[in-house]
Short mmCIF file of N, CA and C and ligand atoms in Angstrom, two decimals:
data_model
loop_
_atom_site.label_atom_id
_atom_site.label_comp_id
_atom_site.label_asym_id
_atom_site.label_seq_id
_atom_site.Cartn_x
_atom_site.Cartn_y
_atom_site.Cartn_z
N MET A 1064 -10.43 -66.27 40.57
CA MET A 1064 -12.04 -67.41 40.71
C MET A 1064 -11.60 -68.01 42.28
N GLN A 1065 -12.86 -67.99 43.67
CA GLN A 1065 -12.08 -68.91 44.52
C GLN A 1065 -12.10 -70.58 44.86
N GLN A 1066 -11.04 -71.54 44.89
CA GLN A 1066 -10.93 -72.74 44.83
C GLN A 1066 -12.49 -73.51 45.17
N PRO A 1067 -13.04 -74.87 44.57
CA PRO A 1067 -14.17 -74.96 45.93
C PRO A 1067 -13.24 -75.33 47.33
N ASP A 1068 -14.13 -75.61 48.23
CA ASP A 1068 -13.91 -75.84 49.91
C ASP A 1068 -13.83 -77.00 49.75
N ILE A 1069 -13.04 -77.87 49.77
CA ILE A 1069 -12.90 -78.92 49.04
C ILE A 1069 -13.05 -80.16 50.83
N SER A 1070 -12.94 -79.21 51.77
CA SER A 1070 -13.93 -79.76 52.98
C SER A 1070 -14.19 -79.53 53.92
N PHE A 1071 -15.80 -78.97 52.73
CA PHE A 1071 -17.24 -78.83 53.66
C PHE A 1071 -18.00 -79.99 53.78
N MET A 1072 -17.72 -80.97 53.54
CA MET A 1072 -18.46 -82.56 53.98
C MET A 1072 -18.12 -82.94 55.63
N SER A 1073 -16.74 -82.67 56.20
CA SER A 1073 -17.00 -82.97 57.69
C SER A 1073 -17.09 -82.52 58.21
N VAL A 1074 -16.89 -82.60 59.31
CA VAL A 1074 -17.53 -82.31 60.66
C VAL A 1074 -16.25 -81.01 61.09
N VAL A 1075 -16.78 -80.25 61.82
CA VAL A 1075 -15.64 -79.85 62.48
C VAL A 1075 -16.31 -80.21 64.10
N LYS A 1076 -14.55 -80.06 64.78
CA LYS A 1076 -14.75 -79.97 66.44
C LYS A 1076 -13.68 -79.19 67.10
N ILE A 1077 -14.53 -78.12 67.72
CA ILE A 1077 -14.41 -77.33 68.57
C ILE A 1077 -14.50 -77.32 69.68
N GLY A 1078 -13.17 -77.79 71.26
CA GLY A 1078 -13.51 -77.69 72.00
C GLY A 1078 -15.07 -79.21 71.91
N ASP A 1079 -15.54 -78.52 73.39
CA ASP A 1079 -16.66 -80.04 73.20
C ASP A 1079 -18.38 -79.67 72.33
N LYS A 1080 -18.13 -78.68 71.20
CA LYS A 1080 -19.33 -79.01 70.39
C LYS A 1080 -18.82 -79.60 69.06
N ARG A 1081 -19.67 -80.13 68.50
CA ARG A 1081 -19.00 -80.45 66.93
C ARG A 1081 -20.37 -80.17 65.95
N PHE A 1082 -19.31 -79.65 65.04
CA PHE A 1082 -20.33 -78.15 64.12
C PHE A 1082 -20.09 -79.51 62.66
N GLU A 1083 -21.51 -78.67 61.99
CA GLU A 1083 -21.97 -80.34 60.76
C GLU A 1083 -22.07 -79.05 59.57
N PRO A 1084 -22.03 -79.29 57.99
CA PRO A 1084 -21.76 -78.49 57.89
C PRO A 1084 -23.35 -78.10 56.96
N PHE A 1085 -22.96 -76.05 56.53
CA PHE A 1085 -24.19 -75.75 56.41
C PHE A 1085 -24.53 -74.70 55.31
N ILE A 1086 -22.84 -73.87 54.78
CA ILE A 1086 -23.66 -73.14 53.70
C ILE A 1086 -22.79 -73.35 53.22
N THR A 1087 -21.98 -73.45 51.91
CA THR A 1087 -20.62 -73.56 51.34
C THR A 1087 -20.61 -71.76 50.46
N SER A 1088 -18.68 -72.59 50.67
CA SER A 1088 -17.98 -70.81 50.81
C SER A 1088 -18.70 -70.21 49.02
N GLY A 1089 -18.84 -71.21 48.56
CA GLY A 1089 -19.81 -70.72 46.84
C GLY A 1089 -21.16 -69.90 47.02
N ARG A 1090 -21.73 -70.23 47.96
CA ARG A 1090 -22.61 -69.35 47.72
C ARG A 1090 -22.93 -68.27 48.52
N ILE A 1091 -21.76 -68.34 49.43
CA ILE A 1091 -21.54 -67.09 50.78
C ILE A 1091 -21.02 -65.98 49.12
N GLN A 1092 -20.12 -66.44 48.76
CA GLN A 1092 -19.15 -64.84 47.70
C GLN A 1092 -20.55 -65.03 46.48
N ALA A 1093 -21.72 -65.87 46.55
CA ALA A 1093 -22.80 -65.58 45.36
C ALA A 1093 -23.30 -64.89 46.16
N VAL A 1094 -23.36 -64.61 47.62
CA VAL A 1094 -24.65 -63.90 48.16
C VAL A 1094 -23.75 -62.75 48.53
N VAL A 1095 -22.64 -62.82 48.85
CA VAL A 1095 -21.46 -60.79 48.45
C VAL A 1095 -21.61 -60.00 47.43
N LYS A 1096 -21.91 -60.93 46.73
CA LYS A 1096 -21.90 -60.40 45.11
C LYS A 1096 -22.57 -60.12 45.46
N LYS A 1097 -24.25 -60.93 45.48
CA LYS A 1097 -25.18 -59.34 45.22
C LYS A 1097 -25.74 -58.40 46.54
N LEU A 1098 -25.19 -58.60 47.30
CA LEU A 1098 -25.81 -57.57 47.76
C LEU A 1098 -24.70 -56.49 47.54
N THR A 1099 -23.53 -56.57 47.39
CA THR A 1099 -22.90 -55.62 46.92
C THR A 1099 -22.81 -54.80 46.06
N ALA A 1100 -23.52 -55.86 44.16
CA ALA A 1100 -24.24 -54.67 43.39
C ALA A 1100 -25.99 -54.23 43.89
N SER A 1101 -26.14 -54.14 44.45
CA SER A 1101 -27.31 -53.20 44.82
C SER A 1101 -26.86 -52.36 45.86
N ILE A 1102 -25.47 -52.57 46.79
CA ILE A 1102 -25.28 -51.50 46.94
C ILE A 1102 -24.60 -50.79 46.74
N ASN A 1103 -24.01 -51.30 45.02
CA ASN A 1103 -23.11 -50.08 44.43
C ASN A 1103 -24.81 -49.67 43.55
N LEU A 1104 -25.40 -49.95 42.80
CA LEU A 1104 -27.27 -49.18 42.81
C LEU A 1104 -26.95 -48.50 43.33
N LYS A 1105 -27.64 -47.93 44.54
CA LYS A 1105 -27.96 -47.28 45.43
C LYS A 1105 -26.66 -46.17 46.33
N TYR A 1106 -25.49 -46.35 45.22
CA TYR A 1106 -24.92 -45.15 46.65
C TYR A 1106 -23.99 -45.26 45.26
N SER A 1107 -23.98 -45.07 43.83
CA SER A 1107 -23.10 -44.76 42.64
C SER A 1107 -23.18 -43.09 44.02
N GLY A 1108 -21.74 -42.52 43.08
CA GLY A 1108 -21.07 -41.54 43.75
C GLY A 1108 -21.79 -40.68 45.14
N LYS A 1109 -22.04 -41.38 46.34
CA LYS A 1109 -22.04 -40.73 47.35
C LYS A 1109 -21.56 -41.03 47.67
N ASP A 1110 -20.17 -41.52 48.37
CA ASP A 1110 -19.15 -41.97 49.23
C ASP A 1110 -19.29 -41.94 50.45
N PRO A 1111 -20.16 -43.56 50.48
CA PRO A 1111 -20.58 -43.75 52.00
C PRO A 1111 -19.78 -44.03 53.15
N VAL A 1112 -19.36 -44.19 54.58
CA VAL A 1112 -19.00 -44.65 55.15
C VAL A 1112 -19.91 -46.05 56.11
N PHE A 1113 -18.42 -47.36 55.57
CA PHE A 1113 -19.24 -48.13 56.23
C PHE A 1113 -19.30 -48.34 57.59
N VAL A 1114 -19.62 -48.92 58.42
CA VAL A 1114 -20.23 -48.77 59.57
C VAL A 1114 -19.84 -50.79 60.03
N ALA A 1115 -18.62 -50.96 59.87
CA ALA A 1115 -18.07 -52.35 60.13
C ALA A 1115 -18.36 -53.13 61.39
N VAL A 1116 -19.36 -54.10 61.96
CA VAL A 1116 -18.83 -54.07 63.69
C VAL A 1116 -18.33 -55.76 63.89
N LEU A 1117 -17.47 -55.30 64.37
CA LEU A 1117 -15.68 -56.40 64.67
C LEU A 1117 -16.90 -56.99 65.54
N ASN A 1118 -16.49 -58.60 65.96
CA ASN A 1118 -15.15 -58.98 65.43
C ASN A 1118 -15.41 -59.55 63.72
N GLY A 1119 -16.50 -60.17 64.05
CA GLY A 1119 -16.96 -61.05 63.68
C GLY A 1119 -17.22 -60.40 61.92
N SER A 1120 -18.02 -59.14 61.71
CA SER A 1120 -17.88 -59.00 60.15
C SER A 1120 -16.39 -58.89 59.37
N PHE A 1121 -15.17 -59.85 59.78
CA PHE A 1121 -14.23 -58.39 58.84
C PHE A 1121 -14.09 -59.07 57.95
N ILE A 1122 -13.92 -60.01 58.06
CA ILE A 1122 -14.45 -61.05 55.97
C ILE A 1122 -15.53 -60.69 55.45
N PHE A 1123 -16.66 -60.48 55.88
CA PHE A 1123 -17.61 -59.93 55.01
C PHE A 1123 -17.33 -59.21 54.73
N ALA A 1124 -17.01 -57.61 55.37
CA ALA A 1124 -16.24 -56.22 54.95
C ALA A 1124 -15.30 -56.18 54.17
N SER A 1125 -14.09 -56.63 54.59
CA SER A 1125 -13.76 -57.21 53.13
C SER A 1125 -14.08 -57.46 51.91
N ASP A 1126 -14.46 -58.39 51.94
CA ASP A 1126 -15.46 -59.21 49.99
C ASP A 1126 -15.82 -57.80 49.36
N LEU A 1127 -17.26 -57.53 50.84
CA LEU A 1127 -18.10 -56.88 49.65
C LEU A 1127 -17.46 -55.36 49.60
N LEU A 1128 -16.28 -54.96 50.40
CA LEU A 1128 -15.29 -53.74 50.24
C LEU A 1128 -14.80 -53.33 49.07
N LYS A 1129 -14.26 -54.90 49.08
CA LYS A 1129 -13.45 -55.22 47.56
C LYS A 1129 -13.62 -55.13 46.18
N GLN A 1130 -15.23 -55.10 46.39
CA GLN A 1130 -16.55 -54.84 45.16
C GLN A 1130 -16.75 -53.88 44.85
N PHE A 1131 -16.37 -52.89 46.07
CA PHE A 1131 -17.67 -51.57 45.97
C PHE A 1131 -17.52 -50.81 45.14
N LYS A 1132 -17.72 -50.58 44.42
CA LYS A 1132 -17.60 -49.62 43.18
C LYS A 1132 -16.78 -47.65 43.89
N GLY A 1133 -16.40 -47.14 43.27
CA GLY A 1133 -16.82 -45.55 43.54
C GLY A 1133 -16.05 -45.30 44.79
N ASN A 1134 -15.55 -44.73 45.96
CA ASN A 1134 -15.41 -43.85 47.26
C ASN A 1134 -16.09 -44.09 48.52
N CYS A 1135 -15.14 -44.36 48.79
CA CYS A 1135 -15.81 -44.52 50.11
C CYS A 1135 -15.11 -44.58 51.57
N GLN A 1136 -15.25 -45.15 52.54
CA GLN A 1136 -14.50 -45.28 53.71
C GLN A 1136 -14.91 -45.81 54.59
N ILE A 1137 -14.23 -46.73 55.66
CA ILE A 1137 -14.68 -47.68 56.05
C ILE A 1137 -13.86 -47.24 57.69
N SER A 1138 -15.31 -47.79 58.73
CA SER A 1138 -14.89 -47.29 60.12
C SER A 1138 -15.52 -49.08 60.92
N PHE A 1139 -14.11 -49.22 61.48
CA PHE A 1139 -14.31 -50.66 62.57
C PHE A 1139 -15.02 -50.64 63.83
N VAL A 1140 -16.21 -51.38 64.72
CA VAL A 1140 -16.36 -50.46 65.52
C VAL A 1140 -16.89 -51.82 66.87
N LYS A 1141 -16.36 -51.72 67.59
CA LYS A 1141 -17.05 -52.96 68.49
C LYS A 1141 -17.81 -53.56 69.45
N VAL A 1142 -17.95 -53.97 69.83
CA VAL A 1142 -19.20 -54.34 71.06
C VAL A 1142 -19.23 -56.00 71.02
N ALA A 1143 -20.24 -56.52 72.03
CA ALA A 1143 -19.99 -58.04 72.02
C ALA A 1143 -21.40 -58.53 73.11
N SER A 1144 -22.30 -59.11 72.64
CA SER A 1144 -23.19 -59.42 72.80
C SER A 1144 -23.25 -60.78 73.08
N TYR A 1145 -22.41 -62.17 72.72
CA TYR A 1145 -22.31 -63.66 73.18
C TYR A 1145 -21.12 -64.48 73.98
N SER A 1146 -21.73 -64.41 74.38
CA SER A 1146 -20.61 -65.74 75.06
C SER A 1146 -20.74 -66.99 75.44
N GLY A 1147 -19.61 -67.84 74.82
CA GLY A 1147 -19.70 -69.60 73.89
C GLY A 1147 -20.99 -69.03 73.06
N SER A 1148 -21.94 -70.56 73.13
CA SER A 1148 -22.40 -69.98 72.20
C SER A 1148 -24.56 -69.53 72.72
N LYS A 1149 -24.49 -68.99 73.89
CA LYS A 1149 -25.42 -68.90 74.80
C LYS A 1149 -25.36 -67.06 74.30
N ARG A 1150 -26.48 -67.23 74.67
CA ARG A 1150 -26.49 -65.58 74.16
C ARG A 1150 -27.01 -64.19 75.35
N ASN A 1151 -26.43 -64.40 75.74
CA ASN A 1151 -25.60 -62.67 76.58
C ASN A 1151 -26.16 -61.14 76.56
N SER A 1152 -27.37 -60.82 77.29
CA SER A 1152 -28.17 -59.62 76.67
C SER A 1152 -27.88 -58.62 77.63
N ARG A 1153 -25.64 -58.70 78.45
CA ARG A 1153 -25.50 -57.24 78.79
C ARG A 1153 -24.35 -56.60 77.19
N ILE A 1154 -24.57 -56.12 76.66
CA ILE A 1154 -24.13 -55.29 75.85
C ILE A 1154 -22.29 -53.80 75.87
N SER A 1155 -21.17 -54.19 75.38
CA SER A 1155 -20.57 -53.35 76.39
C SER A 1155 -20.63 -52.19 75.24
N PRO A 1156 -20.23 -50.94 76.10
CA PRO A 1156 -19.68 -49.56 75.04
C PRO A 1156 -19.42 -50.36 73.67
N LEU A 1157 -19.76 -49.68 72.72
CA LEU A 1157 -19.21 -48.67 71.50
C LEU A 1157 -18.14 -48.64 71.78
N ILE A 1158 -17.06 -49.19 70.49
CA ILE A 1158 -15.49 -49.12 70.70
C ILE A 1158 -15.50 -47.85 68.55
N GLY A 1159 -14.47 -46.77 68.00
CA GLY A 1159 -14.43 -47.07 67.32
C GLY A 1159 -15.21 -46.80 66.59
N LEU A 1160 -15.61 -45.85 66.63
CA LEU A 1160 -16.75 -44.95 65.69
C LEU A 1160 -15.29 -43.58 65.86
N ASN A 1161 -14.33 -44.29 64.66
CA ASN A 1161 -13.65 -43.28 64.36
C ASN A 1161 -14.05 -41.54 63.17
N GLU A 1162 -14.34 -42.32 61.96
CA GLU A 1162 -15.28 -40.91 60.98
C GLU A 1162 -16.13 -40.64 61.43
N GLN A 1163 -15.53 -39.46 60.79
CA GLN A 1163 -16.80 -38.06 61.12
C GLN A 1163 -18.34 -38.83 60.01
N LEU A 1164 -18.94 -38.68 60.52
CA LEU A 1164 -20.36 -39.53 60.06
C LEU A 1164 -22.08 -38.05 59.75
N LYS A 1165 -21.01 -37.07 61.11
CA LYS A 1165 -22.45 -35.56 60.50
C LYS A 1165 -22.41 -35.86 58.67
N GLY A 1166 -24.03 -35.29 57.87
CA GLY A 1166 -23.92 -35.35 57.15
C GLY A 1166 -23.78 -36.63 55.86
N ARG A 1167 -23.22 -37.71 56.41
CA ARG A 1167 -22.05 -38.95 55.21
C ARG A 1167 -23.62 -39.82 55.63
N HIS A 1168 -23.75 -40.76 53.66
CA HIS A 1168 -24.33 -42.38 53.84
C HIS A 1168 -23.45 -43.41 55.04
N VAL A 1169 -24.62 -43.61 55.35
CA VAL A 1169 -23.58 -44.46 56.54
C VAL A 1169 -24.49 -46.02 56.42
N ILE A 1170 -23.43 -47.23 55.80
CA ILE A 1170 -23.77 -48.49 55.61
C ILE A 1170 -23.02 -49.41 57.06
N ILE A 1171 -24.67 -49.34 57.87
CA ILE A 1171 -24.16 -50.51 58.54
C ILE A 1171 -23.95 -52.26 58.40
N LEU A 1172 -22.26 -53.01 58.16
CA LEU A 1172 -22.20 -54.09 58.25
C LEU A 1172 -21.92 -54.82 58.89
N GLU A 1173 -23.26 -56.45 59.21
CA GLU A 1173 -23.36 -56.75 60.10
C GLU A 1173 -23.27 -58.07 59.15
N ASP A 1174 -22.32 -58.79 60.68
CA ASP A 1174 -22.46 -60.49 60.03
C ASP A 1174 -23.16 -60.95 60.36
N ILE A 1175 -23.64 -61.22 61.90
CA ILE A 1175 -25.31 -61.59 61.77
C ILE A 1175 -25.84 -61.03 62.73
N ILE A 1176 -27.32 -60.93 62.31
CA ILE A 1176 -27.77 -60.18 63.29
C ILE A 1176 -29.00 -61.22 64.24
N ASP A 1177 -29.13 -61.57 65.36
CA ASP A 1177 -29.68 -62.42 66.15
C ASP A 1177 -30.81 -61.61 66.61
N THR A 1178 -30.92 -61.54 68.03
CA THR A 1178 -31.77 -61.02 69.04
C THR A 1178 -32.09 -59.39 68.17
N GLY A 1179 -30.61 -58.02 67.89
CA GLY A 1179 -30.54 -57.28 67.20
C GLY A 1179 -30.55 -56.34 68.51
N ASN A 1180 -30.01 -56.85 69.50
CA ASN A 1180 -28.93 -55.64 70.39
C ASN A 1180 -28.56 -55.18 69.95
N THR A 1181 -27.29 -56.12 69.05
CA THR A 1181 -26.10 -55.37 68.72
C THR A 1181 -26.12 -54.22 68.19
N LEU A 1182 -27.32 -53.95 66.80
CA LEU A 1182 -27.51 -53.70 65.28
C LEU A 1182 -28.47 -52.46 66.17
N LYS A 1183 -28.74 -52.37 67.51
CA LYS A 1183 -29.73 -51.14 67.83
C LYS A 1183 -29.29 -50.34 68.52
N HIS A 1184 -27.50 -50.57 68.86
CA HIS A 1184 -26.49 -50.55 69.70
C HIS A 1184 -25.65 -49.31 68.97
N VAL A 1185 -25.73 -50.02 67.73
CA VAL A 1185 -24.81 -49.64 67.08
C VAL A 1185 -25.70 -48.31 66.22
N HIS A 1186 -26.52 -48.77 65.75
CA HIS A 1186 -27.64 -47.78 65.29
C HIS A 1186 -28.16 -46.74 66.02
N SER A 1187 -28.17 -46.94 67.18
CA SER A 1187 -28.33 -45.22 68.07
C SER A 1187 -27.09 -44.88 68.08
N ALA A 1188 -25.80 -45.33 68.13
CA ALA A 1188 -24.82 -44.42 68.88
C ALA A 1188 -24.23 -43.64 66.46
N VAL A 1189 -24.45 -44.82 66.08
CA VAL A 1189 -24.48 -43.51 64.54
C VAL A 1189 -25.79 -42.77 64.38
N LYS A 1190 -27.05 -43.03 64.91
CA LYS A 1190 -27.20 -42.29 64.41
C LYS A 1190 -27.35 -40.64 65.37
N LYS A 1191 -26.47 -40.80 66.95
CA LYS A 1191 -26.27 -39.19 67.18
C LYS A 1191 -25.46 -38.62 66.14
N ALA A 1192 -24.52 -39.53 65.74
CA ALA A 1192 -23.33 -38.37 64.98
C ALA A 1192 -24.18 -37.40 63.53
N ARG A 1193 -25.44 -37.72 63.58
CA ARG A 1193 -26.53 -36.61 61.94
C ARG A 1193 -25.93 -36.67 61.36
N PRO A 1194 -25.91 -38.70 60.50
CA PRO A 1194 -25.90 -38.82 59.30
C PRO A 1194 -26.91 -38.21 57.78
N ALA A 1195 -26.29 -38.24 57.04
CA ALA A 1195 -27.82 -37.86 55.88
C ALA A 1195 -28.30 -39.36 56.17
N SER A 1196 -28.35 -40.52 56.16
CA SER A 1196 -28.46 -41.51 55.83
C SER A 1196 -28.08 -42.03 56.67
N ILE A 1197 -28.99 -43.88 57.30
CA ILE A 1197 -28.61 -45.11 58.34
C ILE A 1197 -28.99 -46.27 56.86
N ALA A 1198 -28.33 -47.49 55.93
CA ALA A 1198 -29.14 -48.34 56.40
C ALA A 1198 -27.89 -50.06 57.14
N VAL A 1199 -28.91 -50.76 56.97
CA VAL A 1199 -27.87 -51.88 57.43
C VAL A 1199 -28.21 -53.16 56.78
N ALA A 1200 -27.00 -53.76 56.50
CA ALA A 1200 -26.62 -55.22 55.54
C ALA A 1200 -25.94 -55.86 55.83
N SER A 1201 -26.18 -57.08 56.09
CA SER A 1201 -25.85 -58.65 57.31
C SER A 1201 -25.83 -59.55 56.34
N LEU A 1202 -25.09 -60.00 56.35
CA LEU A 1202 -24.95 -61.65 55.75
C LEU A 1202 -25.94 -61.97 56.59
N PHE A 1203 -25.83 -62.49 57.35
CA PHE A 1203 -26.71 -63.49 58.15
C PHE A 1203 -28.17 -63.26 58.35
N PHE A 1204 -29.16 -63.16 58.68
CA PHE A 1204 -30.28 -63.07 59.90
C PHE A 1204 -30.64 -63.53 60.02
N LYS A 1205 -31.15 -64.20 61.90
CA LYS A 1205 -31.85 -64.84 62.18
C LYS A 1205 -33.32 -64.22 62.31
N HIS A 1206 -34.43 -64.69 61.09
CA HIS A 1206 -35.48 -63.77 61.14
C HIS A 1206 -36.42 -63.83 61.98
N ARG A 1207 -36.62 -65.51 63.06
CA ARG A 1207 -37.14 -65.54 63.53
C ARG A 1207 -37.03 -65.20 64.86
N VAL A 1208 -35.52 -64.89 65.65
CA VAL A 1208 -35.41 -64.32 66.49
C VAL A 1208 -35.00 -62.87 66.87
N TYR A 1209 -34.94 -61.81 65.99
CA TYR A 1209 -35.14 -60.88 65.81
C TYR A 1209 -36.34 -60.25 66.78
N LYS A 1210 -35.82 -59.47 67.73
CA LYS A 1210 -36.97 -58.51 68.05
C LYS A 1210 -37.34 -57.17 68.15
N LYS A 1211 -36.15 -56.81 67.19
CA LYS A 1211 -36.06 -54.62 66.88
C LYS A 1211 -36.63 -54.69 65.78
N SER A 1212 -36.84 -53.36 65.73
CA SER A 1212 -37.90 -52.96 64.35
C SER A 1212 -37.37 -51.67 63.11
N ILE A 1213 -35.87 -52.04 62.98
CA ILE A 1213 -34.66 -51.87 62.41
C ILE A 1213 -34.89 -52.11 60.79
N LYS A 1214 -35.22 -52.00 60.34
CA LYS A 1214 -34.79 -52.41 59.04
C LYS A 1214 -33.80 -52.49 58.30
N ILE A 1215 -33.38 -54.35 57.49
CA ILE A 1215 -32.16 -54.46 57.27
C ILE A 1215 -32.56 -54.47 55.95
N ASP A 1216 -32.16 -53.15 55.03
CA ASP A 1216 -32.67 -52.68 53.32
C ASP A 1216 -31.35 -54.11 53.01
N HIS A 1217 -30.76 -54.17 53.34
CA HIS A 1217 -29.24 -55.53 52.80
C HIS A 1217 -29.78 -56.71 53.68
N CYS A 1218 -30.66 -58.03 53.20
CA CYS A 1218 -30.05 -59.06 53.34
C CYS A 1218 -29.58 -60.48 53.70
N GLY A 1219 -28.73 -60.73 53.67
CA GLY A 1219 -28.14 -62.01 52.09
C GLY A 1219 -29.28 -63.11 53.34
N ILE A 1220 -28.45 -63.53 53.47
CA ILE A 1220 -29.28 -65.29 53.96
C ILE A 1220 -30.24 -65.48 55.28
N LYS A 1221 -31.46 -65.50 55.02
CA LYS A 1221 -31.76 -66.13 56.57
C LYS A 1221 -32.16 -67.10 56.91
N ILE A 1222 -31.45 -67.17 58.14
CA ILE A 1222 -31.63 -68.51 58.27
C ILE A 1222 -32.63 -68.78 59.71
N PRO A 1223 -32.47 -70.31 59.91
CA PRO A 1223 -33.40 -70.45 61.73
C PRO A 1223 -32.83 -69.96 63.39
N ASP A 1224 -32.81 -69.81 63.35
CA ASP A 1224 -32.55 -70.32 64.89
C ASP A 1224 -31.60 -71.41 65.28
N HIS A 1225 -30.33 -71.31 63.97
CA HIS A 1225 -29.06 -72.06 65.02
C HIS A 1225 -27.87 -71.32 65.14
N PHE A 1226 -26.76 -72.48 66.02
CA PHE A 1226 -25.44 -71.32 66.19
C PHE A 1226 -24.60 -72.31 65.20
N ILE A 1227 -24.16 -71.05 64.30
CA ILE A 1227 -23.07 -70.62 63.26
C ILE A 1227 -22.08 -70.77 63.57
N ILE A 1228 -21.41 -71.38 62.82
CA ILE A 1228 -19.70 -70.65 62.51
C ILE A 1228 -18.85 -71.12 61.57
N GLY A 1229 -18.48 -69.79 61.54
CA GLY A 1229 -17.22 -69.93 59.51
C GLY A 1229 -17.68 -68.36 59.45
N TYR A 1230 -16.23 -68.21 58.57
CA TYR A 1230 -16.83 -66.81 57.87
C TYR A 1230 -17.15 -65.96 58.96
N GLY A 1231 -15.06 -65.86 59.31
CA GLY A 1231 -15.91 -65.07 60.06
C GLY A 1231 -16.23 -64.60 61.57
N LEU A 1232 -16.97 -65.61 61.09
CA LEU A 1232 -18.75 -65.96 62.73
C LEU A 1232 -17.66 -67.50 63.85
N ASP A 1233 -17.70 -66.98 65.24
CA ASP A 1233 -16.38 -67.73 65.83
C ASP A 1233 -17.68 -68.99 67.36
N TYR A 1234 -17.49 -69.58 67.72
CA TYR A 1234 -17.56 -69.76 68.68
C TYR A 1234 -15.99 -69.80 70.09
N ASN A 1235 -16.44 -69.39 70.52
CA ASN A 1235 -14.68 -69.01 72.05
C ASN A 1235 -14.03 -68.66 71.37
N GLY A 1236 -14.58 -68.06 69.94
CA GLY A 1236 -13.03 -67.77 69.15
C GLY A 1236 -13.01 -68.11 67.90
N TYR A 1237 -12.95 -69.82 67.99
CA TYR A 1237 -12.40 -70.34 67.00
C TYR A 1237 -13.58 -70.55 66.13
N GLY A 1238 -12.75 -70.81 64.72
CA GLY A 1238 -14.02 -71.15 63.46
C GLY A 1238 -14.35 -69.81 62.49
N ARG A 1239 -12.94 -68.99 62.92
CA ARG A 1239 -13.46 -67.22 61.54
C ARG A 1239 -12.98 -67.60 60.77
N ASN A 1240 -12.30 -68.42 60.72
CA ASN A 1240 -11.06 -68.98 59.17
C ASN A 1240 -11.38 -70.19 58.18
N LEU A 1241 -12.89 -70.14 58.74
CA LEU A 1241 -13.10 -71.38 57.77
C LEU A 1241 -14.21 -70.49 56.46
N ARG A 1242 -13.64 -71.31 55.23
CA ARG A 1242 -14.44 -71.07 54.62
C ARG A 1242 -15.88 -70.63 54.18
N SER A 1243 -16.30 -71.79 54.57
CA SER A 1243 -18.12 -71.79 54.56
C SER A 1243 -18.41 -72.03 55.63
N VAL A 1244 -19.43 -71.96 56.14
CA VAL A 1244 -20.22 -72.01 57.46
C VAL A 1244 -21.33 -73.46 57.58
N TYR A 1245 -21.08 -73.92 59.09
CA TYR A 1245 -20.94 -74.72 59.80
C TYR A 1245 -21.89 -74.27 60.98
N LYS A 1246 -23.22 -75.30 61.34
CA LYS A 1246 -24.06 -75.17 62.48
C LYS A 1246 -23.70 -75.86 63.91
N LEU A 1247 -24.48 -75.90 64.36
CA LEU A 1247 -24.07 -77.21 65.76
C LEU A 1247 -24.76 -78.19 65.64
N LYS A 1248 -23.98 -78.93 65.52
CA LYS A 1248 -24.57 -80.34 66.36
C LYS A 1248 -25.57 -80.18 67.56
N THR A 1249 -27.15 -80.59 67.39
CA THR A 1249 -27.57 -80.49 69.00
C THR A 1249 -27.97 -81.70 68.68
N ASN A 1250 -27.75 -83.09 68.31
CA ASN A 1250 -28.56 -84.55 68.97
C ASN A 1250 -27.50 -84.87 68.59
N ASP A 1251 -25.99 -84.79 69.43
CA ASP A 1251 -25.00 -86.02 70.01
C ASP A 1251 -24.06 -84.79 71.42
P1 LIG B 1612 -27.59 -59.70 68.32
O1 LIG B 1612 -27.25 -58.66 69.23
O2 LIG B 1612 -28.41 -60.64 69.24
O3 LIG B 1612 -28.07 -59.48 66.98
O4 LIG B 1612 -25.98 -60.54 68.07
C1 LIG B 1612 -25.43 -60.42 66.90
C2 LIG B 1612 -24.52 -60.76 67.99
O5 LIG B 1612 -24.19 -61.71 68.28
C3 LIG B 1612 -23.48 -60.85 66.17
O6 LIG B 1612 -23.24 -59.71 65.95
C4 LIG B 1612 -22.05 -61.75 66.61
O7 LIG B 1612 -21.04 -61.51 66.53
C5 LIG B 1612 -23.28 -62.97 67.82
N1 LIG B 1612 -23.62 -64.40 67.01
C6 LIG B 1612 -25.60 -64.70 66.99
N2 LIG B 1612 -25.05 -65.43 66.49
C7 LIG B 1612 -24.00 -65.80 66.03
C8 LIG B 1612 -23.52 -66.98 65.69
O8 LIG B 1612 -25.08 -67.94 65.19
N3 LIG B 1612 -22.34 -67.38 64.99
C9 LIG B 1612 -21.67 -66.75 66.37
N4 LIG B 1612 -22.13 -65.46 66.67
C10 LIG B 1612 -22.80 -65.42 66.79
MG1 LIG B 1613 -20.88 -59.34 64.87
#
């Protein structure tokens, strides 16, 4: 059992930006537990491969995997679509898809789905490898910004169009180590 995050009440300053408390680590842990429970039910005995999208999903993937029951593998892939806190539509090629995915049950793990560009990119690369099935699990989902039609099978927390940091998510590389999640203050 993790200790409560006692620093949650304070504002976090990174460079020129200030972030305010948004989602507690306790709520995140509860959501990850619930997501993993539904994945455990669906993939019992199926030996799935998780494809986790770096960098943001490393903490989510780690917490989720520790609660997955049964055999599974994980592959970490990397793409990038954000620069600072502004959207950037250019997406670099996918690197790191090492596991053999043909005929396997694949679960794509995302920290956050925003426009869905990254997901589309990863999904297409996975599909090319002809897996038995592909599902998507994302901890956070900016559902009002999402522009794609790929189904989010396991969705943790739907959020409005805020820029958030913490629990793996960053602003210019900072903030990933925060246990709770903070949102960008827009009025100062
Ligand atoms: P998309 O391609 O627009 O869906 O953006 C997805 C990627 O952008 C995520 O995997 C994150 O790495 C990053 N991202 C999107 N929204 C945020 C945010 O609010 N904070 C930090 N990173 C974000
Ligand atoms: Mg990501």
